[in-house]
PDB file of C-alpha atoms in Angstrom:
ATOM      1  CA  MET A   1      -0.404 -25.738  26.473  1.00 93.00           C
ATOM      2  CA  GLN A   2      -3.931 -24.224  24.744  1.00 98.00           C
ATOM      3  CA  ILE A   3      -3.399 -20.730  23.358  1.00 98.00           C
ATOM      4  CA  LEU A   4      -6.725 -18.564  21.975  1.00 98.00           C
ATOM      5  CA  VAL A   5      -5.599 -16.098  19.375  1.00 98.00           C
ATOM      6  CA  THR A   6      -8.205 -13.644  18.529  1.00 98.00           C
ATOM      7  CA  GLY A   7      -7.955 -12.254  14.831  1.00 98.00           C
ATOM      8  CA  GLY A   8      -6.568 -15.200  14.582  1.00 98.00           C
ATOM      9  CA  ALA A   9      -7.278 -16.095  10.948  1.00 98.00           C
ATOM     10  CA  GLY A  10      -5.669 -12.665  10.381  1.00 97.00           C
ATOM     11  CA  PHE A  11      -2.109 -11.669   8.673  1.00 97.00           C
ATOM     12  CA  ILE A  12      -0.085 -11.331  12.502  1.00 98.00           C
ATOM     13  CA  GLY A  13      -2.852 -13.161  14.331  1.00 98.00           C
ATOM     14  CA  GLY A  14      -2.811 -15.937  11.337  1.00 98.00           C
ATOM     15  CA  HIS A  15       1.474 -16.563  11.892  1.00 98.00           C
ATOM     16  CA  LEU A  16       1.293 -16.786  15.300  1.00 98.00           C
ATOM     17  CA  ALA A  17      -1.757 -19.347  15.343  1.00 98.00           C
ATOM     18  CA  GLU A  18       0.975 -21.431  12.651  1.00 98.00           C
ATOM     19  CA  ARG A  19       3.611 -20.963  15.178  1.00 98.00           C
ATOM     20  CA  PHE A  20       1.861 -21.910  17.938  1.00 98.00           C
ATOM     21  CA  VAL A  21       0.673 -25.376  16.281  1.00 98.00           C
ATOM     22  CA  ALA A  22       3.769 -26.534  14.952  1.00 98.00           C
ATOM     23  CA  ASP A  23       5.644 -25.776  18.053  1.00 98.00           C
ATOM     24  CA  GLY A  24       2.532 -28.667  19.020  1.00 98.00           C
ATOM     25  CA  HIS A  25       0.525 -26.481  21.164  1.00 98.00           C
ATOM     26  CA  ASP A  26      -2.961 -26.531  21.127  1.00 98.00           C
ATOM     27  CA  VAL A  27      -4.919 -23.599  19.430  1.00 98.00           C
ATOM     28  CA  VAL A  28      -7.900 -22.054  19.420  1.00 98.00           C
ATOM     29  CA  VAL A  29      -9.256 -19.034  17.451  1.00 98.00           C
ATOM     30  CA  LEU A  30     -11.787 -16.573  17.161  1.00 98.00           C
ATOM     31  CA  ASP A  31     -12.041 -14.527  13.674  1.00 98.00           C
ATOM     32  CA  ASN A  32     -14.957 -12.948  12.930  1.00 97.00           C
ATOM     33  CA  PHE A  33     -13.843 -12.534   9.233  1.00 96.00           C
ATOM     34  CA  ASP A  34     -14.702  -8.865   8.828  1.00 91.00           C
ATOM     35  CA  PRO A  35     -14.304  -8.152   5.213  1.00 88.00           C
ATOM     36  CA  PHE A  36     -12.048  -4.896   5.772  1.00 86.00           C
ATOM     37  CA  TYR A  37     -10.094  -7.267   3.148  1.00 84.00           C
ATOM     38  CA  ALA A  38     -10.589 -10.337   1.406  1.00 89.00           C
ATOM     39  CA  ARG A  39     -11.777 -13.311   3.140  1.00 93.00           C
ATOM     40  CA  GLU A  40      -9.860 -15.598   0.893  1.00 95.00           C
ATOM     41  CA  ILE A  41      -6.508 -15.106   2.567  1.00 96.00           C
ATOM     42  CA  LYS A  42      -7.863 -15.770   5.742  1.00 96.00           C
ATOM     43  CA  GLU A  43      -9.105 -18.591   4.025  1.00 97.00           C
ATOM     44  CA  HIS A  44      -5.694 -20.013   3.362  1.00 96.00           C
ATOM     45  CA  THR A  45      -4.589 -19.071   6.375  1.00 97.00           C
ATOM     46  CA  VAL A  46      -6.897 -21.441   8.071  1.00 98.00           C
ATOM     47  CA  GLU A  47      -5.774 -23.939   5.821  1.00 98.00           C
ATOM     48  CA  ILE A  48      -2.214 -23.876   6.507  1.00 98.00           C
ATOM     49  CA  CYS A  49      -2.393 -23.669   9.923  1.00 98.00           C
ATOM     50  CA  ARG A  50      -4.995 -26.626   9.819  1.00 98.00           C
ATOM     51  CA  ASP A  51      -2.271 -28.452   7.115  1.00 97.00           C
ATOM     52  CA  THR A  52       0.355 -27.872   9.965  1.00 97.00           C
ATOM     53  CA  ALA A  53      -1.908 -29.026  12.638  1.00 96.00           C
ATOM     54  CA  ALA A  54      -2.317 -32.344  11.099  1.00 96.00           C
ATOM     55  CA  ASP A  55       1.256 -33.252  10.192  1.00 93.00           C
ATOM     56  CA  GLY A  56       1.930 -32.587  13.993  1.00 91.00           C
ATOM     57  CA  ASP A  57       1.349 -32.787  17.829  1.00 93.00           C
ATOM     58  CA  GLY A  58      -1.012 -29.202  17.862  1.00 95.00           C
ATOM     59  CA  SER A  59      -4.021 -28.877  17.586  1.00 98.00           C
ATOM     60  CA  TYR A  60      -6.461 -26.299  15.342  1.00 98.00           C
ATOM     61  CA  GLU A  61      -9.941 -25.349  15.847  1.00 98.00           C
ATOM     62  CA  LEU A  62     -11.442 -21.770  14.391  1.00 98.00           C
ATOM     63  CA  VAL A  63     -14.328 -20.297  16.061  1.00 98.00           C
ATOM     64  CA  GLU A  64     -16.051 -17.510  13.578  1.00 98.00           C
ATOM     65  CA  GLY A  65     -17.370 -15.238  16.262  1.00 98.00           C
ATOM     66  CA  ASP A  66     -16.990 -11.704  17.289  1.00 97.00           C
ATOM     67  CA  VAL A  67     -14.642 -10.054  20.208  1.00 98.00           C
ATOM     68  CA  ARG A  68     -17.437  -7.698  20.897  1.00 98.00           C
ATOM     69  CA  ASP A  69     -19.125 -10.738  22.460  1.00 98.00           C
ATOM     70  CA  ALA A  70     -18.447 -10.758  25.781  1.00 98.00           C
ATOM     71  CA  ASP A  71     -20.039 -14.108  26.332  1.00 98.00           C
ATOM     72  CA  LEU A  72     -17.739 -15.840  24.091  1.00 98.00           C
ATOM     73  CA  VAL A  73     -15.199 -14.178  24.479  1.00 98.00           C
ATOM     74  CA  ALA A  74     -15.518 -15.411  28.340  1.00 98.00           C
ATOM     75  CA  GLU A  75     -16.282 -18.950  27.207  1.00 98.00           C
ATOM     76  CA  LEU A  76     -13.343 -19.289  25.442  1.00 98.00           C
ATOM     77  CA  VAL A  77     -10.368 -17.600  26.988  1.00 98.00           C
ATOM     78  CA  ALA A  78     -11.651 -19.295  30.325  1.00 98.00           C
ATOM     79  CA  GLU A  79     -10.680 -22.829  28.344  1.00 97.00           C
ATOM     80  CA  ALA A  80      -6.722 -21.064  27.662  1.00 98.00           C
ATOM     81  CA  ASP A  81      -3.801 -21.622  29.139  1.00 98.00           C
ATOM     82  CA  TYR A  82      -2.772 -17.631  27.674  1.00 98.00           C
ATOM     83  CA  VAL A  83      -3.980 -15.310  25.452  1.00 98.00           C
ATOM     84  CA  TYR A  84      -2.961 -13.648  22.464  1.00 98.00           C
ATOM     85  CA  HIS A  85      -5.385 -10.612  21.489  1.00 98.00           C
ATOM     86  CA  GLU A  86      -4.683  -9.806  17.728  1.00 98.00           C
ATOM     87  CA  ALA A  87      -8.202  -8.601  16.909  1.00 98.00           C
ATOM     88  CA  ALA A  88      -8.588  -5.560  15.608  1.00 96.00           C
ATOM     89  CA  GLN A  89     -10.837  -2.838  13.060  1.00 95.00           C
ATOM     90  CA  ALA A  90      -7.486  -2.012  11.519  1.00 91.00           C
ATOM     91  CA  GLY A  91      -7.136   0.784   8.940  1.00 88.00           C
ATOM     92  CA  VAL A  92      -5.979   4.092   9.361  1.00 89.00           C
ATOM     93  CA  ARG A  93      -7.340   5.986   6.784  1.00 88.00           C
ATOM     94  CA  ARG A  94     -10.706   4.504   7.484  1.00 90.00           C
ATOM     95  CA  SER A  95     -10.884   5.017  10.984  1.00 93.00           C
ATOM     96  CA  VAL A  96     -11.199   8.235   9.967  1.00 92.00           C
ATOM     97  CA  GLU A  97     -14.863   7.831   8.345  1.00 93.00           C
ATOM     98  CA  ASN A  98     -16.209   5.455  11.139  1.00 94.00           C
ATOM     99  CA  PRO A  99     -14.331   6.052  14.523  1.00 95.00           C
ATOM    100  CA  ARG A 100     -17.272   4.475  16.556  1.00 97.00           C
ATOM    101  CA  LYS A 101     -16.507   1.073  14.865  1.00 96.00           C
ATOM    102  CA  TYR A 102     -13.067   1.352  15.570  1.00 96.00           C
ATOM    103  CA  ASP A 103     -13.810   2.590  19.230  1.00 97.00           C
ATOM    104  CA  ALA A 104     -16.370  -0.837  19.551  1.00 97.00           C
ATOM    105  CA  VAL A 105     -13.603  -3.400  18.910  1.00 97.00           C
ATOM    106  CA  ASN A 106     -10.430  -2.079  19.572  1.00 98.00           C
ATOM    107  CA  VAL A 107     -11.626  -0.874  23.074  1.00 98.00           C
ATOM    108  CA  ASP A 108     -14.587  -2.603  24.385  1.00 98.00           C
ATOM    109  CA  GLY A 109     -13.293  -6.001  22.065  1.00 98.00           C
ATOM    110  CA  THR A 110      -9.839  -5.422  24.736  1.00 98.00           C
ATOM    111  CA  LEU A 111     -11.864  -5.207  27.768  1.00 98.00           C
ATOM    112  CA  ASN A 112     -13.791  -7.758  27.255  1.00 98.00           C
ATOM    113  CA  VAL A 113     -10.716 -10.382  26.746  1.00 98.00           C
ATOM    114  CA  LEU A 114      -9.289  -8.294  29.792  1.00 98.00           C
ATOM    115  CA  ASP A 115     -12.230  -8.892  32.286  1.00 98.00           C
ATOM    116  CA  ALA A 116     -12.089 -12.467  30.685  1.00 98.00           C
ATOM    117  CA  ALA A 117      -8.590 -13.180  31.531  1.00 98.00           C
ATOM    118  CA  ARG A 118      -9.160 -11.233  35.355  1.00 96.00           C
ATOM    119  CA  GLU A 119     -11.816 -13.932  35.644  1.00 96.00           C
ATOM    120  CA  HIS A 120     -10.560 -16.919  34.895  1.00 95.00           C
ATOM    121  CA  GLY A 121      -6.643 -16.090  35.890  1.00 92.00           C
ATOM    122  CA  ILE A 122      -4.641 -16.712  32.448  1.00 96.00           C
ATOM    123  CA  GLU A 123      -1.381 -17.167  32.606  1.00 97.00           C
ATOM    124  CA  ARG A 124      -0.775 -14.475  30.183  1.00 98.00           C
ATOM    125  CA  VAL A 125      -2.573 -11.933  27.834  1.00 98.00           C
ATOM    126  CA  VAL A 126      -0.546 -10.250  25.043  1.00 98.00           C
ATOM    127  CA  VAL A 127      -2.064  -7.141  23.016  1.00 98.00           C
ATOM    128  CA  ALA A 128      -1.478  -6.283  19.898  1.00 98.00           C
ATOM    129  CA  SER A 129      -0.643  -2.661  19.980  1.00 98.00           C
ATOM    130  CA  SER A 130       0.786  -0.313  17.265  1.00 96.00           C
ATOM    131  CA  SER A 131       2.890   2.572  16.617  1.00 95.00           C
ATOM    132  CA  SER A 132       0.142   4.656  15.445  1.00 94.00           C
ATOM    133  CA  VAL A 133       0.376   5.312  19.159  1.00 96.00           C
ATOM    134  CA  TYR A 134       2.774   7.988  18.723  1.00 95.00           C
ATOM    135  CA  GLY A 135       1.370  10.359  16.488  1.00 91.00           C
ATOM    136  CA  LYS A 136       3.331  13.025  15.310  1.00 85.00           C
ATOM    137  CA  PRO A 137       6.746  12.250  15.494  1.00 81.00           C
ATOM    138  CA  ILE A 138       8.831  15.015  17.697  1.00 84.00           C
ATOM    139  CA  SER A 139      12.690  13.037  17.657  1.00 86.00           C
ATOM    140  CA  LEU A 140      13.116   9.682  16.256  1.00 91.00           C
ATOM    141  CA  PRO A 141      13.590   6.775  17.270  1.00 95.00           C
ATOM    142  CA  TYR A 142      10.382   6.399  19.713  1.00 94.00           C
ATOM    143  CA  ASP A 143      11.395   5.098  22.637  1.00 94.00           C
ATOM    144  CA  GLU A 144       8.082   3.692  25.243  1.00 96.00           C
ATOM    145  CA  GLU A 145       8.355   7.487  27.778  1.00 94.00           C
ATOM    146  CA  ASP A 146       7.774   9.475  24.238  1.00 94.00           C
ATOM    147  CA  PRO A 147       4.849  11.423  24.304  1.00 94.00           C
ATOM    148  CA  THR A 148       1.810   9.420  22.750  1.00 95.00           C
ATOM    149  CA  MET A 149      -0.157  11.305  20.679  1.00 93.00           C
ATOM    150  CA  PRO A 150      -1.695   9.947  18.407  1.00 94.00           C
ATOM    151  CA  VAL A 151      -3.182  11.684  15.233  1.00 92.00           C
ATOM    152  CA  SER A 152      -6.253   9.066  13.797  1.00 93.00           C
ATOM    153  CA  PRO A 153      -8.972   7.876  15.615  1.00 95.00           C
ATOM    154  CA  TYR A 154      -7.040   4.130  15.400  1.00 96.00           C
ATOM    155  CA  GLY A 155      -4.674   5.285  16.791  1.00 95.00           C
ATOM    156  CA  ALA A 156      -6.483   6.354  19.492  1.00 97.00           C
ATOM    157  CA  SER A 157      -8.426   3.219  20.019  1.00 97.00           C
ATOM    158  CA  LYS A 158      -5.043   1.456  19.987  1.00 97.00           C
ATOM    159  CA  LEU A 159      -3.681   4.173  22.858  1.00 98.00           C
ATOM    160  CA  ALA A 160      -7.041   2.948  24.823  1.00 98.00           C
ATOM    161  CA  GLN A 161      -6.226  -0.603  24.057  1.00 97.00           C
ATOM    162  CA  GLU A 162      -2.756  -0.719  25.639  1.00 97.00           C
ATOM    163  CA  ARG A 163      -3.841   1.760  28.260  1.00 98.00           C
ATOM    164  CA  TYR A 164      -6.103  -0.307  29.443  1.00 98.00           C
ATOM    165  CA  THR A 165      -3.976  -3.775  29.300  1.00 98.00           C
ATOM    166  CA  CYS A 166      -1.278  -1.713  31.458  1.00 98.00           C
ATOM    167  CA  ALA A 167      -3.671  -0.918  34.164  1.00 98.00           C
ATOM    168  CA  TYR A 168      -5.292  -4.457  34.112  1.00 98.00           C
ATOM    169  CA  ALA A 169      -2.037  -5.681  35.176  1.00 98.00           C
ATOM    170  CA  ASN A 170      -1.652  -2.227  37.448  1.00 97.00           C
ATOM    171  CA  CYS A 171      -4.964  -2.860  39.311  1.00 97.00           C
ATOM    172  CA  TYR A 172      -5.491  -6.796  39.117  1.00 97.00           C
ATOM    173  CA  ASP A 173      -2.123  -8.592  39.150  1.00 97.00           C
ATOM    174  CA  LEU A 174      -3.115  -9.588  35.882  1.00 98.00           C
ATOM    175  CA  PRO A 175       0.116 -11.000  33.737  1.00 98.00           C
ATOM    176  CA  ALA A 176      -0.647  -8.769  30.665  1.00 98.00           C
ATOM    177  CA  VAL A 177       1.661  -7.344  28.057  1.00 98.00           C
ATOM    178  CA  ALA A 178       1.256  -4.869  24.661  1.00 98.00           C
ATOM    179  CA  LEU A 179       3.081  -5.107  22.033  1.00 98.00           C
ATOM    180  CA  ARG A 180       3.578  -1.547  19.717  1.00 98.00           C
ATOM    181  CA  TYR A 181       3.746  -3.224  16.291  1.00 97.00           C
ATOM    182  CA  PHE A 182       5.787  -1.408  13.275  1.00 96.00           C
ATOM    183  CA  THR A 183       4.459  -1.607  10.355  1.00 95.00           C
ATOM    184  CA  VAL A 184       4.159  -5.216   9.518  1.00 97.00           C
ATOM    185  CA  TYR A 185       4.522  -6.896   6.425  1.00 97.00           C
ATOM    186  CA  GLY A 186       5.262 -10.540   4.654  1.00 97.00           C
ATOM    187  CA  PRO A 187       3.244 -12.956   3.628  1.00 98.00           C
ATOM    188  CA  ARG A 188      -0.465 -12.910   3.863  1.00 97.00           C
ATOM    189  CA  MET A 189      -0.482  -9.298   4.461  1.00 96.00           C
ATOM    190  CA  ARG A 190      -3.123  -7.245   4.148  1.00 92.00           C
ATOM    191  CA  PRO A 191      -3.304  -6.857   0.391  1.00 91.00           C
ATOM    192  CA  ASN A 192      -3.671  -2.615   0.720  1.00 87.00           C
ATOM    193  CA  MET A 193      -0.646  -2.285   2.321  1.00 91.00           C
ATOM    194  CA  ALA A 194       2.184  -0.211   0.355  1.00 92.00           C
ATOM    195  CA  ILE A 195       4.880  -2.711   0.143  1.00 96.00           C
ATOM    196  CA  SER A 196       2.286  -5.899  -1.786  1.00 96.00           C
ATOM    197  CA  ASN A 197       0.816  -2.456  -3.582  1.00 95.00           C
ATOM    198  CA  PHE A 198       4.211  -2.042  -5.230  1.00 96.00           C
ATOM    199  CA  VAL A 199       5.044  -5.102  -5.811  1.00 97.00           C
ATOM    200  CA  SER A 200       1.912  -6.085  -7.553  1.00 96.00           C
ATOM    201  CA  ARG A 201       2.077  -2.871 -10.161  1.00 96.00           C
ATOM    202  CA  ALA A 202       5.539  -3.678 -10.466  1.00 96.00           C
ATOM    203  CA  ILE A 203       5.575  -7.273 -11.244  1.00 95.00           C
ATOM    204  CA  ASN A 204       2.563  -6.217 -13.728  1.00 95.00           C
ATOM    205  CA  ASP A 205       4.501  -3.404 -15.479  1.00 95.00           C
ATOM    206  CA  GLU A 206       2.918  -1.059 -13.907  1.00 95.00           C
ATOM    207  CA  ALA A 207       4.413   2.340 -12.071  1.00 94.00           C
ATOM    208  CA  PRO A 208       4.523   1.989  -7.944  1.00 95.00           C
ATOM    209  CA  VAL A 209       2.138   5.109  -7.338  1.00 94.00           C
ATOM    210  CA  VAL A 210       4.014   6.576  -3.751  1.00 94.00           C
ATOM    211  CA  TYR A 211       1.359   9.021  -1.674  1.00 91.00           C
ATOM    212  CA  GLY A 212       3.411  12.622  -0.886  1.00 90.00           C
ATOM    213  CA  ASP A 213       6.850  12.799  -2.623  1.00 91.00           C
ATOM    214  CA  GLY A 214       7.489  10.025  -0.920  1.00 92.00           C
ATOM    215  CA  SER A 215       9.645  11.407   2.144  1.00 92.00           C
ATOM    216  CA  GLN A 216       8.273   9.857   5.243  1.00 91.00           C
ATOM    217  CA  ILE A 217       9.988   7.373   7.035  1.00 91.00           C
ATOM    218  CA  ARG A 218       8.756   3.815   7.979  1.00 93.00           C
ATOM    219  CA  ASP A 219      10.193   1.108  10.246  1.00 95.00           C
ATOM    220  CA  PHE A 220       8.845  -1.849   8.502  1.00 96.00           C
ATOM    221  CA  THR A 221       8.999  -5.177  10.399  1.00 97.00           C
ATOM    222  CA  TYR A 222       8.991  -8.698   8.759  1.00 98.00           C
ATOM    223  CA  ILE A 223       6.323 -11.129  10.108  1.00 98.00           C
ATOM    224  CA  GLU A 224       8.788 -13.414  11.581  1.00 98.00           C
ATOM    225  CA  ASP A 225      10.520 -10.823  13.924  1.00 98.00           C
ATOM    226  CA  ILE A 226       6.983  -9.774  15.129  1.00 98.00           C
ATOM    227  CA  VAL A 227       6.296 -13.609  15.675  1.00 98.00           C
ATOM    228  CA  GLU A 228       9.055 -14.477  17.880  1.00 98.00           C
ATOM    229  CA  ALA A 229       9.106 -11.618  20.040  1.00 98.00           C
ATOM    230  CA  ASN A 230       5.545 -13.351  20.927  1.00 98.00           C
ATOM    231  CA  VAL A 231       6.298 -16.734  21.380  1.00 98.00           C
ATOM    232  CA  ARG A 232       9.242 -15.026  23.442  1.00 98.00           C
ATOM    233  CA  LEU A 233       6.402 -14.227  25.957  1.00 98.00           C
ATOM    234  CA  LEU A 234       5.493 -17.871  26.328  1.00 98.00           C
ATOM    235  CA  SER A 235       7.979 -18.172  28.936  1.00 96.00           C
ATOM    236  CA  THR A 236       8.983 -14.790  30.458  1.00 97.00           C
ATOM    237  CA  ASP A 237       7.372 -12.097  32.660  1.00 97.00           C
ATOM    238  CA  ALA A 238       9.995  -9.760  32.285  1.00 98.00           C
ATOM    239  CA  ALA A 239       7.308  -7.803  30.335  1.00 98.00           C
ATOM    240  CA  ASP A 240       4.112  -7.805  32.190  1.00 98.00           C
ATOM    241  CA  GLY A 241       2.629  -4.681  32.783  1.00 98.00           C
ATOM    242  CA  GLU A 242       4.444  -2.496  30.093  1.00 98.00           C
ATOM    243  CA  ALA A 243       3.711  -1.652  26.490  1.00 98.00           C
ATOM    244  CA  VAL A 244       7.171  -2.486  24.321  1.00 98.00           C
ATOM    245  CA  ASN A 245       7.943  -1.122  20.934  1.00 98.00           C
ATOM    246  CA  ILE A 246       8.355  -3.893  18.316  1.00 98.00           C
ATOM    247  CA  GLY A 247      10.328  -2.579  15.348  1.00 97.00           C
ATOM    248  CA  SER A 248      13.078  -3.750  12.688  1.00 95.00           C
ATOM    249  CA  ASN A 249      15.527  -0.982  14.471  1.00 77.00           C
ATOM    250  CA  GLY A 250      15.895   0.419  10.959  1.00 86.00           C
ATOM    251  CA  THR A 251      14.145   2.807   8.714  1.00 92.00           C
ATOM    252  CA  ILE A 252      13.551   3.311   4.751  1.00 95.00           C
ATOM    253  CA  GLU A 253      11.889   6.470   2.937  1.00 95.00           C
ATOM    254  CA  ILE A 254       8.420   5.022   1.144  1.00 95.00           C
ATOM    255  CA  LYS A 255      10.524   6.299  -2.399  1.00 95.00           C
ATOM    256  CA  THR A 256      13.099   4.773  -1.584  1.00 95.00           C
ATOM    257  CA  LEU A 257      11.232   1.724  -0.547  1.00 96.00           C
ATOM    258  CA  ALA A 258       9.375   1.803  -4.241  1.00 96.00           C
ATOM    259  CA  GLU A 259      12.441   2.504  -6.201  1.00 95.00           C
ATOM    260  CA  GLU A 260      13.734  -0.282  -4.969  1.00 93.00           C
ATOM    261  CA  ILE A 261      11.021  -2.821  -5.867  1.00 96.00           C
ATOM    262  CA  ARG A 262      10.396  -1.348  -9.071  1.00 95.00           C
ATOM    263  CA  ASP A 263      14.522  -1.879  -9.473  1.00 94.00           C
ATOM    264  CA  GLN A 264      14.021  -5.593  -8.894  1.00 92.00           C
ATOM    265  CA  LEU A 265      11.162  -6.172 -11.206  1.00 95.00           C
ATOM    266  CA  ALA A 266      10.359  -3.589 -13.388  1.00 95.00           C
ATOM    267  CA  PRO A 267      13.743  -0.799 -13.638  1.00 94.00           C
ATOM    268  CA  GLU A 268      12.223   0.807 -16.839  1.00 95.00           C
ATOM    269  CA  LEU A 269       9.396   2.324 -15.083  1.00 94.00           C
ATOM    270  CA  GLU A 270       9.213   5.794 -13.580  1.00 94.00           C
ATOM    271  CA  LEU A 271       7.261   6.008 -10.105  1.00 94.00           C
ATOM    272  CA  GLU A 272       4.035   7.647 -10.246  1.00 93.00           C
ATOM    273  CA  TYR A 273       2.485  10.590  -7.303  1.00 92.00           C
ATOM    274  CA  ALA A 274      -0.755  10.390  -5.642  1.00 91.00           C
ATOM    275  CA  GLU A 275      -1.976  13.041  -2.583  1.00 86.00           C
ATOM    276  CA  ARG A 276      -1.106  11.967   0.985  1.00 80.00           C
ATOM    277  CA  HIS A 277      -4.051  11.432   3.309  1.00 75.00           C
ATOM    278  CA  ASP A 278      -3.769  13.560   6.274  1.00 67.00           C
ATOM    279  CA  ALA A 279      -3.929  10.995   8.495  1.00 64.00           C
ATOM    280  CA  ASP A 280      -0.721   8.898   7.180  1.00 71.00           C
ATOM    281  CA  ALA A 281       2.162   8.656   9.776  1.00 72.00           C
ATOM    282  CA  GLU A 282       5.154  11.694   8.593  1.00 79.00           C
ATOM    283  CA  ALA A 283       7.249   8.536  10.281  1.00 85.00           C
ATOM    284  CA  THR A 284       8.124   5.630  12.462  1.00 90.00           C
ATOM    285  CA  HIS A 285      11.075   4.260  13.949  1.00 94.00           C
ATOM    286  CA  ALA A 286      11.396   1.920  16.479  1.00 96.00           C
ATOM    287  CA  ASP A 287      13.912   2.319  19.932  1.00 96.00           C
ATOM    288  CA  VAL A 288      13.694  -1.625  20.444  1.00 97.00           C
ATOM    289  CA  SER A 289      15.776  -1.511  23.436  1.00 97.00           C
ATOM    290  CA  LYS A 290      13.441  -1.736  25.493  1.00 98.00           C
ATOM    291  CA  ALA A 291      12.335  -5.156  24.026  1.00 98.00           C
ATOM    292  CA  ALA A 292      15.734  -6.131  23.721  1.00 98.00           C
ATOM    293  CA  ALA A 293      16.326  -6.143  27.242  1.00 98.00           C
ATOM    294  CA  LEU A 294      12.928  -7.929  28.386  1.00 98.00           C
ATOM    295  CA  LEU A 295      12.537 -10.587  25.830  1.00 97.00           C
ATOM    296  CA  GLY A 296      16.028 -10.596  24.420  1.00 97.00           C
ATOM    297  CA  TYR A 297      14.603  -9.249  20.908  1.00 97.00           C
ATOM    298  CA  GLU A 298      16.817  -8.547  18.101  1.00 96.00           C
ATOM    299  CA  PRO A 299      15.362  -8.464  14.729  1.00 96.00           C
ATOM    300  CA  SER A 300      16.533 -10.048  12.319  1.00 94.00           C
ATOM    301  CA  THR A 301      15.606  -9.381   8.506  1.00 95.00           C
ATOM    302  CA  SER A 302      16.327  -5.933   7.271  1.00 93.00           C
ATOM    303  CA  ILE A 303      13.702  -4.680   4.520  1.00 93.00           C
ATOM    304  CA  ARG A 304      15.580  -5.579   1.971  1.00 91.00           C
ATOM    305  CA  GLU A 305      15.788  -9.254   2.842  1.00 94.00           C
ATOM    306  CA  GLY A 306      12.256  -9.203   3.544  1.00 95.00           C
ATOM    307  CA  VAL A 307      11.340  -7.536   0.666  1.00 94.00           C
ATOM    308  CA  SER A 308      12.880 -10.241  -1.375  1.00 95.00           C
ATOM    309  CA  LYS A 309      11.216 -12.760   0.608  1.00 96.00           C
ATOM    310  CA  PHE A 310       8.400 -11.263   0.090  1.00 97.00           C
ATOM    311  CA  VAL A 311       9.097 -10.982  -3.833  1.00 96.00           C
ATOM    312  CA  GLU A 312       9.407 -15.020  -3.320  1.00 97.00           C
ATOM    313  CA  TRP A 313       6.547 -15.398  -2.044  1.00 97.00           C
ATOM    314  CA  TYR A 314       4.442 -13.302  -3.698  1.00 97.00           C
ATOM    315  CA  ARG A 315       5.851 -14.876  -7.141  1.00 97.00           C
ATOM    316  CA  ALA A 316       5.086 -18.274  -5.892  1.00 97.00           C
ATOM    317  CA  ASN A 317       1.234 -17.361  -4.411  1.00 97.00           C
ATOM    318  CA  ARG A 318       0.769 -14.510  -7.023  1.00 96.00           C
ATOM    319  CA  GLU A 319      -2.559 -16.881  -8.539  1.00 96.00           C
ATOM    320  CA  TRP A 320      -4.283 -16.830  -5.711  1.00 96.00           C
ATOM    321  CA  TYR A 321      -2.914 -13.256  -4.124  1.00 96.00           C
ATOM    322  CA  GLU A 322      -2.807 -11.035  -7.119  1.00 94.00           C
ATOM    323  CA  PRO A 323      -6.074 -10.346  -7.966  1.00 94.00           C
ATOM    324  CA  LEU A 324      -6.878  -9.522  -4.090  1.00 92.00           C
ATOM    325  CA  VAL A 325      -3.982  -6.845  -4.439  1.00 93.00           C
ATOM    326  CA  ARG A 326      -5.797  -5.285  -7.568  1.00 89.00           C
ATOM    327  CA  GLU A 327      -9.363  -4.934  -6.257  1.00 84.00           C
ATOM    328  CA  SER A 328      -7.579  -3.686  -3.085  1.00 76.00           C
TER     329      SER A 328
END
């Protein structure tokens, strides 16, 4: 089958594209190579996908373009069976500086995808949402019936994105699902994320820097679990019209995470602390029982296992990846 992955040169989209190609599907990737983080990471992803296609039965095509281009989106969607909409303007903190860009990309871009999918009778649209839609926690873990009160323009744009997705499913009978990702990490992750920064500093004998007092709680989800949840939507309609949490089913304090990475790589170091940003979430923790019921989803990688995998990958790719983390 033919699968369109928007944002398919990015972190999550790139891993999806790689998996779909490896499974023998024909994949078209749309990505605008936004400079939010280094283009080199996306170029490595594209190279991996092309190599995967060359070694198997799937095919891979890259289209450099923008989801805000409605005509281009319609052209690509018309040729697809499934659409995985991963393209987004990322970054909670930067959304505070430029909220209108987040609306233009995350909301209008999504409407372009949904309109094209409705017109061309797509088998399913899977839209990437975020745990940022919840905002300040009232109780943990979050389930999908909890209030959504985002505290950043990024979170507000992701909430609008998923509400449109579910509304199109209801009004137009469009098979569409919104997956609420909880802090995804793993190989080729954005270099400005906490785990990549902690690893980079510790491996270079520099103290990991924790923002705030480190008591913030995060549900970190390993990329392989995210991919598995998405793949299941190729073969089931059970989640159509729904927003569904995709997390790890476990949490860790940021301070504890920094300590564990420090202890693994440079145990003699002391942690450093810096001022916390107001837009950062206090806590995230996913109740994944809905994903389990609808998709048979069961996260398989604990944070400690995932960090060990990432450290191993970091060491193997340090030459090209580390300079990009250091610049972020």
